[in-house]
CSV table of C-alpha atoms and ligand atoms in Angstrom, one decimal:
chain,number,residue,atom,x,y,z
A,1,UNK,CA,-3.4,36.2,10.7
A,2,UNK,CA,-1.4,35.8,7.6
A,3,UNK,CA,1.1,33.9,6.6
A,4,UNK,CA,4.0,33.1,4.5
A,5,UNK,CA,4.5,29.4,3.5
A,6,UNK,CA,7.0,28.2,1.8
A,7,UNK,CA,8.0,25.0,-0.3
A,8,UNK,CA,11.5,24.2,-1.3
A,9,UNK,CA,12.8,21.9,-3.8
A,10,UNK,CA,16.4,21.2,-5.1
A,11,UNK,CA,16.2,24.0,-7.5
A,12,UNK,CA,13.0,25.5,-6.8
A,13,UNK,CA,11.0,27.9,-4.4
A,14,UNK,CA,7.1,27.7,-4.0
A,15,UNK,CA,5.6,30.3,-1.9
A,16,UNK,CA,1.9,31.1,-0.9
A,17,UNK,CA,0.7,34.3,1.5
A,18,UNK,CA,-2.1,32.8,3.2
A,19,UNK,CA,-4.4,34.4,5.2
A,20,UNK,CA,-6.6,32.9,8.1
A,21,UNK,CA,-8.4,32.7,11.3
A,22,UNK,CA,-10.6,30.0,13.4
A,23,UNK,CA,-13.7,31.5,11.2
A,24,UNK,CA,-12.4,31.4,8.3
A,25,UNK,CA,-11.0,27.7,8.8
A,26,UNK,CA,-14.4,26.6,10.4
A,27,UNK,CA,-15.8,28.3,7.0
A,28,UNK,CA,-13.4,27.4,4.6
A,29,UNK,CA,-13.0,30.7,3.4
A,30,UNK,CA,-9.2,31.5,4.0
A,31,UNK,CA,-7.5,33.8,1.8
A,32,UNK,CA,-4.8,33.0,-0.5
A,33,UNK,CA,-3.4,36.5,-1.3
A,34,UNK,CA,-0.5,35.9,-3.2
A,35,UNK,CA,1.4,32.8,-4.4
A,36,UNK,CA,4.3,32.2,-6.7
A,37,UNK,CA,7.7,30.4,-7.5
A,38,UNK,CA,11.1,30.2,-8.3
A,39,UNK,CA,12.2,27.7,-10.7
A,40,UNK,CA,15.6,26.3,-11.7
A,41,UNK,CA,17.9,28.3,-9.1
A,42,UNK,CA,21.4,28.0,-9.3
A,43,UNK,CA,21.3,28.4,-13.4
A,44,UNK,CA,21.7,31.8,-15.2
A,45,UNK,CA,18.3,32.2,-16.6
A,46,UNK,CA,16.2,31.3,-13.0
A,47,UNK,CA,12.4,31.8,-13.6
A,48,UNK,CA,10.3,33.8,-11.2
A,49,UNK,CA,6.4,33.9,-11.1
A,50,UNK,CA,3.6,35.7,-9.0
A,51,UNK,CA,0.5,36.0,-9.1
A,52,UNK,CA,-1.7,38.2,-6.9
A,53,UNK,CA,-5.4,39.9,-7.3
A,54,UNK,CA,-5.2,39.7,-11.0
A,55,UNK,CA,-1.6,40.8,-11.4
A,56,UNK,CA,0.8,38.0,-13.2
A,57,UNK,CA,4.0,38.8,-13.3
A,58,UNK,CA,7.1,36.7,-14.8
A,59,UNK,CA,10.8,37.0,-14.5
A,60,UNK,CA,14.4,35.8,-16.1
A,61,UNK,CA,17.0,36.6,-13.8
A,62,UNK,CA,20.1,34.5,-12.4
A,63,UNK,CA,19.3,33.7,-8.7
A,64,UNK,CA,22.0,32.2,-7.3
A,65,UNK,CA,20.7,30.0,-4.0
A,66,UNK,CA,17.3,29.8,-2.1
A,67,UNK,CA,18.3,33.0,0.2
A,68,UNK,CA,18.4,35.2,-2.8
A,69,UNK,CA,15.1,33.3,-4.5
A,70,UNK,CA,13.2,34.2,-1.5
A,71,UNK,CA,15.0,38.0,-1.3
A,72,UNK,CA,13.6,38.6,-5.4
A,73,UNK,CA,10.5,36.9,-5.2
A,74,UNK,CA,9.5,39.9,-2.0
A,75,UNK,CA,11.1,42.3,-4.0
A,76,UNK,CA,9.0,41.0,-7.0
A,77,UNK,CA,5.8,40.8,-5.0
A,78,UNK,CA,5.9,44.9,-3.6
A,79,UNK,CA,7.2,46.1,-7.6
A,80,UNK,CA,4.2,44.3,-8.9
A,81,UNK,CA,1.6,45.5,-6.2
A,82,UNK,CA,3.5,48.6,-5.1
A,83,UNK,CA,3.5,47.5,-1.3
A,84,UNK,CA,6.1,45.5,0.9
A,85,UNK,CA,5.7,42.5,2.6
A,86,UNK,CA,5.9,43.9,6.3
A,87,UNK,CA,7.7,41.4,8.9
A,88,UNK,CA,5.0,43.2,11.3
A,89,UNK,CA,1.9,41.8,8.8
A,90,UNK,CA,3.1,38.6,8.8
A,91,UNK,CA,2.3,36.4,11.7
A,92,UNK,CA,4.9,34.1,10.8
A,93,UNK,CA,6.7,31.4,8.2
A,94,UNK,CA,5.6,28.2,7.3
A,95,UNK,CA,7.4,25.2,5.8
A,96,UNK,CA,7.0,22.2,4.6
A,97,UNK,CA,9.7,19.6,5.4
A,98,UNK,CA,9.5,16.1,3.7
A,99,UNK,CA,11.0,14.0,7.0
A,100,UNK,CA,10.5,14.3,10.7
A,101,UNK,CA,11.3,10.8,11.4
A,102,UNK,CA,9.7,9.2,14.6
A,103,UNK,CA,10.4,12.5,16.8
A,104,UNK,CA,8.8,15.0,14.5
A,105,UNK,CA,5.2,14.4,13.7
A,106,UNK,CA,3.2,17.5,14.8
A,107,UNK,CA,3.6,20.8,13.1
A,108,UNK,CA,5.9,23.4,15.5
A,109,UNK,CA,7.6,26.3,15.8
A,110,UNK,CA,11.2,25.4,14.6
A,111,UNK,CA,14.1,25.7,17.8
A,112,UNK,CA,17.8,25.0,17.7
A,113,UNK,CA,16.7,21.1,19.0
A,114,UNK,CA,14.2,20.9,16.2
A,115,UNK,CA,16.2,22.1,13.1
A,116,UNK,CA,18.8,19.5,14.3
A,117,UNK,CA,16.2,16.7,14.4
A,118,UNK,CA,15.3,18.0,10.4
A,119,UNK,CA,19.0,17.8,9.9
A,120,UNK,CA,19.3,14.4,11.2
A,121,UNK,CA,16.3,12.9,9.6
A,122,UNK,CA,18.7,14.2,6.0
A,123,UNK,CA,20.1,10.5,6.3
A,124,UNK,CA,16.0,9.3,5.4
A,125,UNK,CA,15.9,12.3,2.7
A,126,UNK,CA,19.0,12.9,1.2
A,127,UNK,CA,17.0,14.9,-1.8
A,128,UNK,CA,14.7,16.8,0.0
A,129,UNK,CA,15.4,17.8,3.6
A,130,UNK,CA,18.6,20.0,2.7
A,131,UNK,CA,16.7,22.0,0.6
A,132,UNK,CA,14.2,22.4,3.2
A,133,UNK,CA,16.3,23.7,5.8
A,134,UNK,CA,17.9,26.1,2.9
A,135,UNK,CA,14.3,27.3,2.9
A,136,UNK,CA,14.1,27.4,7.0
A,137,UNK,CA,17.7,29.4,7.2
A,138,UNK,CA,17.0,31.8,3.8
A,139,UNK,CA,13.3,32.5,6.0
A,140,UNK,CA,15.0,33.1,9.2
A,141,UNK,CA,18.0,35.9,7.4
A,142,UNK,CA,14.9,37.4,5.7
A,143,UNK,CA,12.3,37.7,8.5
A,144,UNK,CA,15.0,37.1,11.6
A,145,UNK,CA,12.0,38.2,14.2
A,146,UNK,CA,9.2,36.3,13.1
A,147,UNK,CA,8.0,32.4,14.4
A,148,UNK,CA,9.0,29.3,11.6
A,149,UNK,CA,6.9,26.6,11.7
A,150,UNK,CA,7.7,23.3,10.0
A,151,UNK,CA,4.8,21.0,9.1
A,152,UNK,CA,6.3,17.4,7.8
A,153,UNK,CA,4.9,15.5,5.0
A,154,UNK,CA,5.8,12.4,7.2
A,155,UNK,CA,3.8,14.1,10.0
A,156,UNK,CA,0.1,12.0,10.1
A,157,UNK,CA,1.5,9.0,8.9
A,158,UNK,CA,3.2,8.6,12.6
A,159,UNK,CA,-0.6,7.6,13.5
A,160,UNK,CA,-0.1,4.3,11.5
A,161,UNK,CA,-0.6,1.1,13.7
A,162,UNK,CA,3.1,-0.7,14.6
A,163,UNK,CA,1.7,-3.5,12.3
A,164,UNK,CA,1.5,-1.3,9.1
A,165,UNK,CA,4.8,0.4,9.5
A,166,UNK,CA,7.1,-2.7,10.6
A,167,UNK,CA,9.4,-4.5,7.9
A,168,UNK,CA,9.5,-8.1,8.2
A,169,UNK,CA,13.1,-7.6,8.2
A,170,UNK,CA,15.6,-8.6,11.9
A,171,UNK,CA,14.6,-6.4,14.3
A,172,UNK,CA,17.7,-4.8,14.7
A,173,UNK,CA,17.5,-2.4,11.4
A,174,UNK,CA,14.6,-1.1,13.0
A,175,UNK,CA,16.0,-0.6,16.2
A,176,UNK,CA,19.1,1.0,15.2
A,177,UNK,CA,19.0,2.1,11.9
A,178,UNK,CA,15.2,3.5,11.8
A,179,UNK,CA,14.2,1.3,8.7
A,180,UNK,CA,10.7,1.2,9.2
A,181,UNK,CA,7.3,2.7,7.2
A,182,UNK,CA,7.0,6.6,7.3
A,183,UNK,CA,4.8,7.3,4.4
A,184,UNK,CA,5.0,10.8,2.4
A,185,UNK,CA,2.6,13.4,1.2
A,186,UNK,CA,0.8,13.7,4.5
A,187,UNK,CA,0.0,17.3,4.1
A,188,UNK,CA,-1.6,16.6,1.0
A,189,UNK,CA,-3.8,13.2,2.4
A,190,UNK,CA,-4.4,15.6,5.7
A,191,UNK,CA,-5.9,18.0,3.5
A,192,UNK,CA,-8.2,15.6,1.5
A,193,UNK,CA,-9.4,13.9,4.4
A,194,UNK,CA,-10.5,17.2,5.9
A,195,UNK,CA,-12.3,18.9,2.8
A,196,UNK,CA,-13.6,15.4,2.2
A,197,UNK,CA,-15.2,15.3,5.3
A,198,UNK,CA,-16.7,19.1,4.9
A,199,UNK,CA,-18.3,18.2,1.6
A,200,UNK,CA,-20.0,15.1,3.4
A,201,UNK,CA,-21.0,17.5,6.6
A,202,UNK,CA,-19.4,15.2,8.9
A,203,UNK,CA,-16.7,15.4,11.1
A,204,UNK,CA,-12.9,14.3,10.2
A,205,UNK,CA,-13.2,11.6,13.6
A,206,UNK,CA,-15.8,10.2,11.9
A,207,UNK,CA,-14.7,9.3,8.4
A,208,UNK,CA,-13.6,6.7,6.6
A,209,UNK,CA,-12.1,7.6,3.5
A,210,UNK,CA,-9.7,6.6,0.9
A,211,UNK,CA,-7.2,9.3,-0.6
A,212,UNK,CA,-5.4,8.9,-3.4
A,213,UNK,CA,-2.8,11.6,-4.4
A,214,UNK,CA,-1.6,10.8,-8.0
A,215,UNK,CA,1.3,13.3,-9.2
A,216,UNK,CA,4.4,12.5,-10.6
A,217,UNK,CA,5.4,11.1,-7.4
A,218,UNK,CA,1.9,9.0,-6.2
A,219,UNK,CA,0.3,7.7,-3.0
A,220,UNK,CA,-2.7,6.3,-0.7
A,221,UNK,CA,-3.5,6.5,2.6
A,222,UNK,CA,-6.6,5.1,4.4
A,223,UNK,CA,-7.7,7.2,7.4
A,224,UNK,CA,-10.1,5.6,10.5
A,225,UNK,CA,-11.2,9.0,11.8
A,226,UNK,CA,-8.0,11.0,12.3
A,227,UNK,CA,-5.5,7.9,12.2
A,228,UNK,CA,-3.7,6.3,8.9
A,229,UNK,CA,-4.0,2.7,9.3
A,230,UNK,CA,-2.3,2.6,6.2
A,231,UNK,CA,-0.2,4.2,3.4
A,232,UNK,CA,1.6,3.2,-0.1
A,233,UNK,CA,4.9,4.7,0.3
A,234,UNK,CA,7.4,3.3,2.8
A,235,UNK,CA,10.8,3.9,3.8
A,236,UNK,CA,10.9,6.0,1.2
A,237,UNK,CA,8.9,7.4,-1.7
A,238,UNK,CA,9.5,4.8,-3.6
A,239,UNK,CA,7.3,1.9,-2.5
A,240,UNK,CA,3.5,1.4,-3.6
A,241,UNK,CA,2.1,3.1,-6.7
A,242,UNK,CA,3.7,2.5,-9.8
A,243,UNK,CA,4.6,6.7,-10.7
A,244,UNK,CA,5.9,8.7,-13.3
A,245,UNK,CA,9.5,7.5,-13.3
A,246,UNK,CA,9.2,5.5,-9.5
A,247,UNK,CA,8.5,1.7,-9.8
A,248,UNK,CA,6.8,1.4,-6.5
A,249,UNK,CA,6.0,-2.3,-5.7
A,250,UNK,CA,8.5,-4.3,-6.7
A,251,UNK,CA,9.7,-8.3,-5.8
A,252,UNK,CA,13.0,-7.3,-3.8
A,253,UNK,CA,15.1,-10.0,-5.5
A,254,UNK,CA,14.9,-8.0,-9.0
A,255,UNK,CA,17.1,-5.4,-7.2
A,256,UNK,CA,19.7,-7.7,-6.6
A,257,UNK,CA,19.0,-9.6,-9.8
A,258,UNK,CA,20.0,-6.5,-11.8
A,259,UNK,CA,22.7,-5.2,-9.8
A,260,UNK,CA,24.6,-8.4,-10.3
A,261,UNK,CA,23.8,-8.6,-13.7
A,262,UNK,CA,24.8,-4.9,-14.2
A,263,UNK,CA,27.4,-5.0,-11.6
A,264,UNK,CA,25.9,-1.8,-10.4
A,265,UNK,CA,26.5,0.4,-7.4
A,266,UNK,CA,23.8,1.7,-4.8
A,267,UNK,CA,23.7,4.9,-7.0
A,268,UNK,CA,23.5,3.5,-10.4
A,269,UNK,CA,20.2,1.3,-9.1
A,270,UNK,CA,18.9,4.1,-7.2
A,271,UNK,CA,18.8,6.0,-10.4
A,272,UNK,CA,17.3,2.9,-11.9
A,273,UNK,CA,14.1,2.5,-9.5
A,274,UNK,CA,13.8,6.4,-8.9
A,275,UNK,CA,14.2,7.7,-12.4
A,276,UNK,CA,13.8,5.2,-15.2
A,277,UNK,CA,11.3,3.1,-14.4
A,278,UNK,CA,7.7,3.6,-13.6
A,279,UNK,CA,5.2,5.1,-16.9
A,280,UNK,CA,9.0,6.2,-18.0
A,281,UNK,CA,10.3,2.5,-18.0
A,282,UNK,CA,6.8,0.9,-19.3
A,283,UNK,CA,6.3,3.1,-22.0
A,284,UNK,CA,9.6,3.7,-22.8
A,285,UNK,CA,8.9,7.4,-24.3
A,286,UNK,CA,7.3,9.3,-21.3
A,287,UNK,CA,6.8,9.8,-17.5
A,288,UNK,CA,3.9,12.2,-18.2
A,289,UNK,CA,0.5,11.2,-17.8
A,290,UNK,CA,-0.7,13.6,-20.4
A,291,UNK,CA,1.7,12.2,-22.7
A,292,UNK,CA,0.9,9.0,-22.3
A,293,UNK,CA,-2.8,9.1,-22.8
A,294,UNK,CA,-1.8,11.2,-25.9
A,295,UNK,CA,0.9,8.3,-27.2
A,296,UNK,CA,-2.5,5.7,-26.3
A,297,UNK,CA,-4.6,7.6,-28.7
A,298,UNK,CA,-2.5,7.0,-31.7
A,299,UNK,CA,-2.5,3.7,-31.0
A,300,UNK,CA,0.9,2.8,-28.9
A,301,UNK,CA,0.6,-0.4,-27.2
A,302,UNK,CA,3.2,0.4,-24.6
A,303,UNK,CA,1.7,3.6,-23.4
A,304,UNK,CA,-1.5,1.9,-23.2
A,305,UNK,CA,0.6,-0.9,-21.3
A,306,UNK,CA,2.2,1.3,-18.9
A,307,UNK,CA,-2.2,2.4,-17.7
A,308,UNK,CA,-2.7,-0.7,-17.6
A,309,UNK,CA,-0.2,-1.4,-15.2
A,310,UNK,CA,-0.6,1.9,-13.1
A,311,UNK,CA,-4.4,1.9,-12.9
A,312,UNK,CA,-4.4,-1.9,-12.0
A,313,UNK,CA,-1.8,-1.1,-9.2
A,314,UNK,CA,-3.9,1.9,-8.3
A,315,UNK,CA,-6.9,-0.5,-7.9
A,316,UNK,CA,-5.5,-3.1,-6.1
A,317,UNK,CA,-4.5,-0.5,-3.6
A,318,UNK,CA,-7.8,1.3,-3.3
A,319,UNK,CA,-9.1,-2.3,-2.8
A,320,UNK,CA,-6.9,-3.4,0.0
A,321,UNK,CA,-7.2,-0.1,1.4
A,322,UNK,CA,-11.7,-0.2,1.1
A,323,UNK,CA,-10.9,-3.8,3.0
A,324,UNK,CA,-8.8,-3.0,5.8
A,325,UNK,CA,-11.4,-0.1,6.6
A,326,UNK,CA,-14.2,-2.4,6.7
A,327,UNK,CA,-15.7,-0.1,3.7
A,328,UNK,CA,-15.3,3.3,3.0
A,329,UNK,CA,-17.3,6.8,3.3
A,330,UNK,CA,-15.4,7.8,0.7
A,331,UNK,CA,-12.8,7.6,-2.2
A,332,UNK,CA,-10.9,11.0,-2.8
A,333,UNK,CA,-8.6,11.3,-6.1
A,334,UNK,CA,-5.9,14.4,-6.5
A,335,UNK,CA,-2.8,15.4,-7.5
A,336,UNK,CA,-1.9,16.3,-11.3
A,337,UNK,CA,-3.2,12.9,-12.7
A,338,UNK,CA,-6.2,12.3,-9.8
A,339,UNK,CA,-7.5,15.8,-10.3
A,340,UNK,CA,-7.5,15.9,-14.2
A,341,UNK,CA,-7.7,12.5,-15.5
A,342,UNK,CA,-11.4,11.1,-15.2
A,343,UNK,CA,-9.7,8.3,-17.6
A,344,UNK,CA,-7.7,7.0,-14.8
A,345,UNK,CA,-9.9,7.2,-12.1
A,346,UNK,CA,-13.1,5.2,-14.6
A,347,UNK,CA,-10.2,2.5,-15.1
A,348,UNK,CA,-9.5,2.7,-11.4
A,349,UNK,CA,-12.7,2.1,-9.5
A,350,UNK,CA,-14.6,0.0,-12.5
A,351,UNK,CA,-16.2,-3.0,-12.0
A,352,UNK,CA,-16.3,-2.4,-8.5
A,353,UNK,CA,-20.3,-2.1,-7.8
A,354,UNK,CA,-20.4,-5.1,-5.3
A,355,UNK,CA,-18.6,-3.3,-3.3
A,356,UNK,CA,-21.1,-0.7,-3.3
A,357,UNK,CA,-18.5,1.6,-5.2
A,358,UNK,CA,-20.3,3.2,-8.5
A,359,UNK,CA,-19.5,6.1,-10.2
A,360,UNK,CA,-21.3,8.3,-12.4
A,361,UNK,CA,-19.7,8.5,-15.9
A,362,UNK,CA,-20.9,12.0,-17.3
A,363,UNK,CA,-20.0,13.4,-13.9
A,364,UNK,CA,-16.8,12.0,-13.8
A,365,UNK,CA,-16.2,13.6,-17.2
A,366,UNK,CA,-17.1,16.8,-16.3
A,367,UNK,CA,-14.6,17.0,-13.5
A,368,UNK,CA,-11.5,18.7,-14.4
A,369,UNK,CA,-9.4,20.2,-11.7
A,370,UNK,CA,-12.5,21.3,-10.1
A,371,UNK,CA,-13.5,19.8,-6.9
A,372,UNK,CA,-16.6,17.2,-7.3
A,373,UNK,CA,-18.1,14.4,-6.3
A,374,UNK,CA,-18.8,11.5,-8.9
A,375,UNK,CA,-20.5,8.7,-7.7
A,376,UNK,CA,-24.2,7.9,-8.3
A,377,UNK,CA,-26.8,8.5,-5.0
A,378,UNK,CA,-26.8,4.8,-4.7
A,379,UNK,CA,-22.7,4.4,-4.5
A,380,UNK,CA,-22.7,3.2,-0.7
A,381,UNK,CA,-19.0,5.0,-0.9
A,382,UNK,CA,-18.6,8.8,-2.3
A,383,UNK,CA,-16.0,9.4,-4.4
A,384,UNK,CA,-14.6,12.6,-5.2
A,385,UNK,CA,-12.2,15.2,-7.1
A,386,UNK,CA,-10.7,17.4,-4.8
A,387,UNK,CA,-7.5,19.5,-6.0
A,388,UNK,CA,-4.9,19.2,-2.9
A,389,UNK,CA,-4.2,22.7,-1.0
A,390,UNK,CA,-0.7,21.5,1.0
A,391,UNK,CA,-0.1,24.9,1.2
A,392,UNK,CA,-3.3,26.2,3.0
A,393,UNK,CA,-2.8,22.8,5.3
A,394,UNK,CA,0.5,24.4,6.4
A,395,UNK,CA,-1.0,27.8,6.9
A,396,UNK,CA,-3.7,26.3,9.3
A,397,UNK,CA,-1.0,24.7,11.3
A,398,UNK,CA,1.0,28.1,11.7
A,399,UNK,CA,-2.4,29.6,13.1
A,400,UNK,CA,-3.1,26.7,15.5
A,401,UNK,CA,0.5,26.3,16.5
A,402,UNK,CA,0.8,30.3,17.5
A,403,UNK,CA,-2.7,30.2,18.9
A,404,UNK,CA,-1.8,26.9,21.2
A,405,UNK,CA,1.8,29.0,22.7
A,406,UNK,CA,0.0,32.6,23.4
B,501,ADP,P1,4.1,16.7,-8.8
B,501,ADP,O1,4.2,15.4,-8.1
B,501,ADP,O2,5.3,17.0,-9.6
B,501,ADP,O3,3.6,17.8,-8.0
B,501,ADP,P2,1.6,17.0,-10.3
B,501,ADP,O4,0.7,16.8,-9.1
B,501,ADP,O5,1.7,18.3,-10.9
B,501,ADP,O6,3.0,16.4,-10.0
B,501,ADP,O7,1.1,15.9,-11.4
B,501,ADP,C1,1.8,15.8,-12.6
B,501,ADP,C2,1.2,14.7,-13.5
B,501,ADP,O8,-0.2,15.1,-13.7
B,501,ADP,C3,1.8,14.5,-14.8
B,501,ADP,O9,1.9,13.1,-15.1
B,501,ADP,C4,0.9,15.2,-15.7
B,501,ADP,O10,0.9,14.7,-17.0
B,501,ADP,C5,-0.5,14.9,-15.1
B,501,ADP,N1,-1.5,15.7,-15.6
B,501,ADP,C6,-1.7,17.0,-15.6
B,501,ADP,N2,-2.8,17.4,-16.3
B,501,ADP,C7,-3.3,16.3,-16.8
B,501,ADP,C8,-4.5,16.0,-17.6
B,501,ADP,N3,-5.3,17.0,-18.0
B,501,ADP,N4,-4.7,14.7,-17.9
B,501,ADP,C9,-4.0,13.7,-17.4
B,501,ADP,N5,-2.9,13.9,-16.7
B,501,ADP,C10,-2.5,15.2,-16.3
């Protein structure tokens, strides 16, 4: 079956074409036949991507909202390879959508009741639900006859044990106002945990494994089979890791420290925590990994500050995480920084060979952006590069979700 998944952003469109079946999952071998994106919609110079069997294909043009993004980018896709995208080839439209709240946790086909849910759970995800929804309505005008699917980034982490997602905070924000633990990037740490498992030839019940998804935005979650028992990032994306411009962990009486020394609002330390801080606010020059470990070579003592500080956090995490798990089959790194950086992930997991945890340097070294694994035969713990594949997770929903209602 093949399908169309799509990923929206404020100002951005990110689509795949995806093909696949039960063989092909059980075999690893589905087809991505065409991806691309959109990039800074709602300006006059919008940029437009694609790439499909060996064609690349780039485009300026002004595209106004996501409806028309997703209307160019088809167009763009049957100039470029001289055939439509058919509604009648496509089995349906994926989505990703950032938060399903406590309702919303498996990936469905997307009704009247649950596009309201996504629209209520816009109070948890002011910045990214909207925009997902643009994406479900611009699908639904395009493609009116065809299923829509939403997978939730939230979606696995409603596994996590009441303990792990409580606040010790009264009771009664919880109860009525939701503020509890969600946890984000769940496509991503569903699709490590099963590719993890392939490469070990064991089943996804049956592992323990650490995944670490290190991007500009950053997180951990520690699976027990198919359950989280734990994840870094909290009510919102903000807690856990330090990130690119995200502080994560942070003593809460600093945020009330600076507001009254600032006299700032809720937005004005919003933009604070969210977008000034993190490798940003450490090194004071960058939020960009690559940057950074640039700035470190030539000596600056605040970029190599700001690694310190986000591979020691990093490694406190993975720690805690190992612990709680009782030891771990694995340790997966991804994202941007986890796939590419075998800097980080040495400084990450060093010194950590009484826990059975030992890496191989020159493998380590070797792996960039392809998928690996690094640790000697005598690490009791595996780790491994694997570049995240949210997209095909997505696509494997649609295909088990149409399969489950015919
Ligand atoms: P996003 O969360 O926006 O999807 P990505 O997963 O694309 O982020 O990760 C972006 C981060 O990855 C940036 O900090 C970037 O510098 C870092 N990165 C990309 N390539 C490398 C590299 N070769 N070495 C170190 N960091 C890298």
């Amino acid at each position: 079956m093949l399908f169309l998944v799509i990923n929206c952003g404020s100002s951005s469109l990110k689509f795949k074409l995806v093909e696949t079946s039960w063989e092909q999952i059980e075999n690893n071998t589905d087809k991505i036949v065409a991806s691309g994106e959109v990039e800074q919609i709602g300006q006059s110079y919008s940029k437009l991507h694609l790439k499909t069997d060996g064609i690349q294909r780039s485009e300026q043009i002004e595209i106004k909202n996501h409806h028309e993004a997703l209307e160019k980018a088809m167009q763009l896709f049957e100039t470029a390879t001289d055939k439509a995208i058919k509604m009648d080839e496509l089995s349906g439209i994926g989505h990703r959508v950032v938060h399903g709240g406590e309702l919303l946790s498996e990936s469905l086909v997307i009704d009247q009741e649950v596009e309201d849910q996504i629209e209520e759970c816009i109070q948890f995800a002011p910045l990214h639900n909207p925009h997902n929804l643009e994406g479900i309505r611009a699908a639904r005008e395009h493609f009116p006859e065809l299923p829509q699917i939403a997978a939730f980034d939230t979606g696995v982490h409603q596994t996590l044990p009441v303990k792990s997602y409580m606040y010790a905070i009264p009771w009664h924000y919880y109860e009525q106002h939701g503020i509890r633990r969600y946890g984000f990037h769940g496509l991503s740490h569903r699709y490590l945990r099963m590719r993890c498992a392939q490469l070990m030839d064991k089943s996804t019940s049956d592992i323990k494994v650490v995944t670490c998804h290190l991007g500009n935005g950053a997180s951990l979650a520690a699976f027990d089979g198919k359950t989280v028992i734990d994840t870094s990032m909290g009510f919102t994306p903000l807690e856990g890791l330090v990130m690119g411009t995200r502080s994560g962990d942070i003593d809460p009486a600093v945020v009330t420290y600076i507001m009254s020394l600032e006299n700032f609002s809720r937005e004005e330390i919003d933009c604070v925590l969210n977008q000034q801080s993190g490798l940003l606010g450490l090194s004071g020059k960058t939020n960009d990994m690559r940057t950074l470990l640039k700035l470190m070579g030539q000596g600056d003592e605040r970029a190599e500050l700001a690694l310190d500080v986000f591979c020691q956090r990093l490694k406190k995490y993975i720690c805690a995480y190992y612990g709680l798990l009782n030891g771990a089959d694995a340790i997966v790194f991804s994202g941007g920084i986890g796939s590419n950086s075998y800097e980080v992930r040495r400084r990450a997991i060093e010194n950590l060979d009484q826990l059975g945890i030992i890496p191989d340097c020159s493998l380590n070294t070797e792996l960039v952006v392809t998928e690996g694994r690094f640790s000697t035969p005598d690490s009791s713990t595996a780790l491994f590069v694997i570049p995240t594949n949210e997209e095909l997770m997505i696509a494997r929903d649609c295909y088990r979700c149409l399969q489950a209602t015919n």
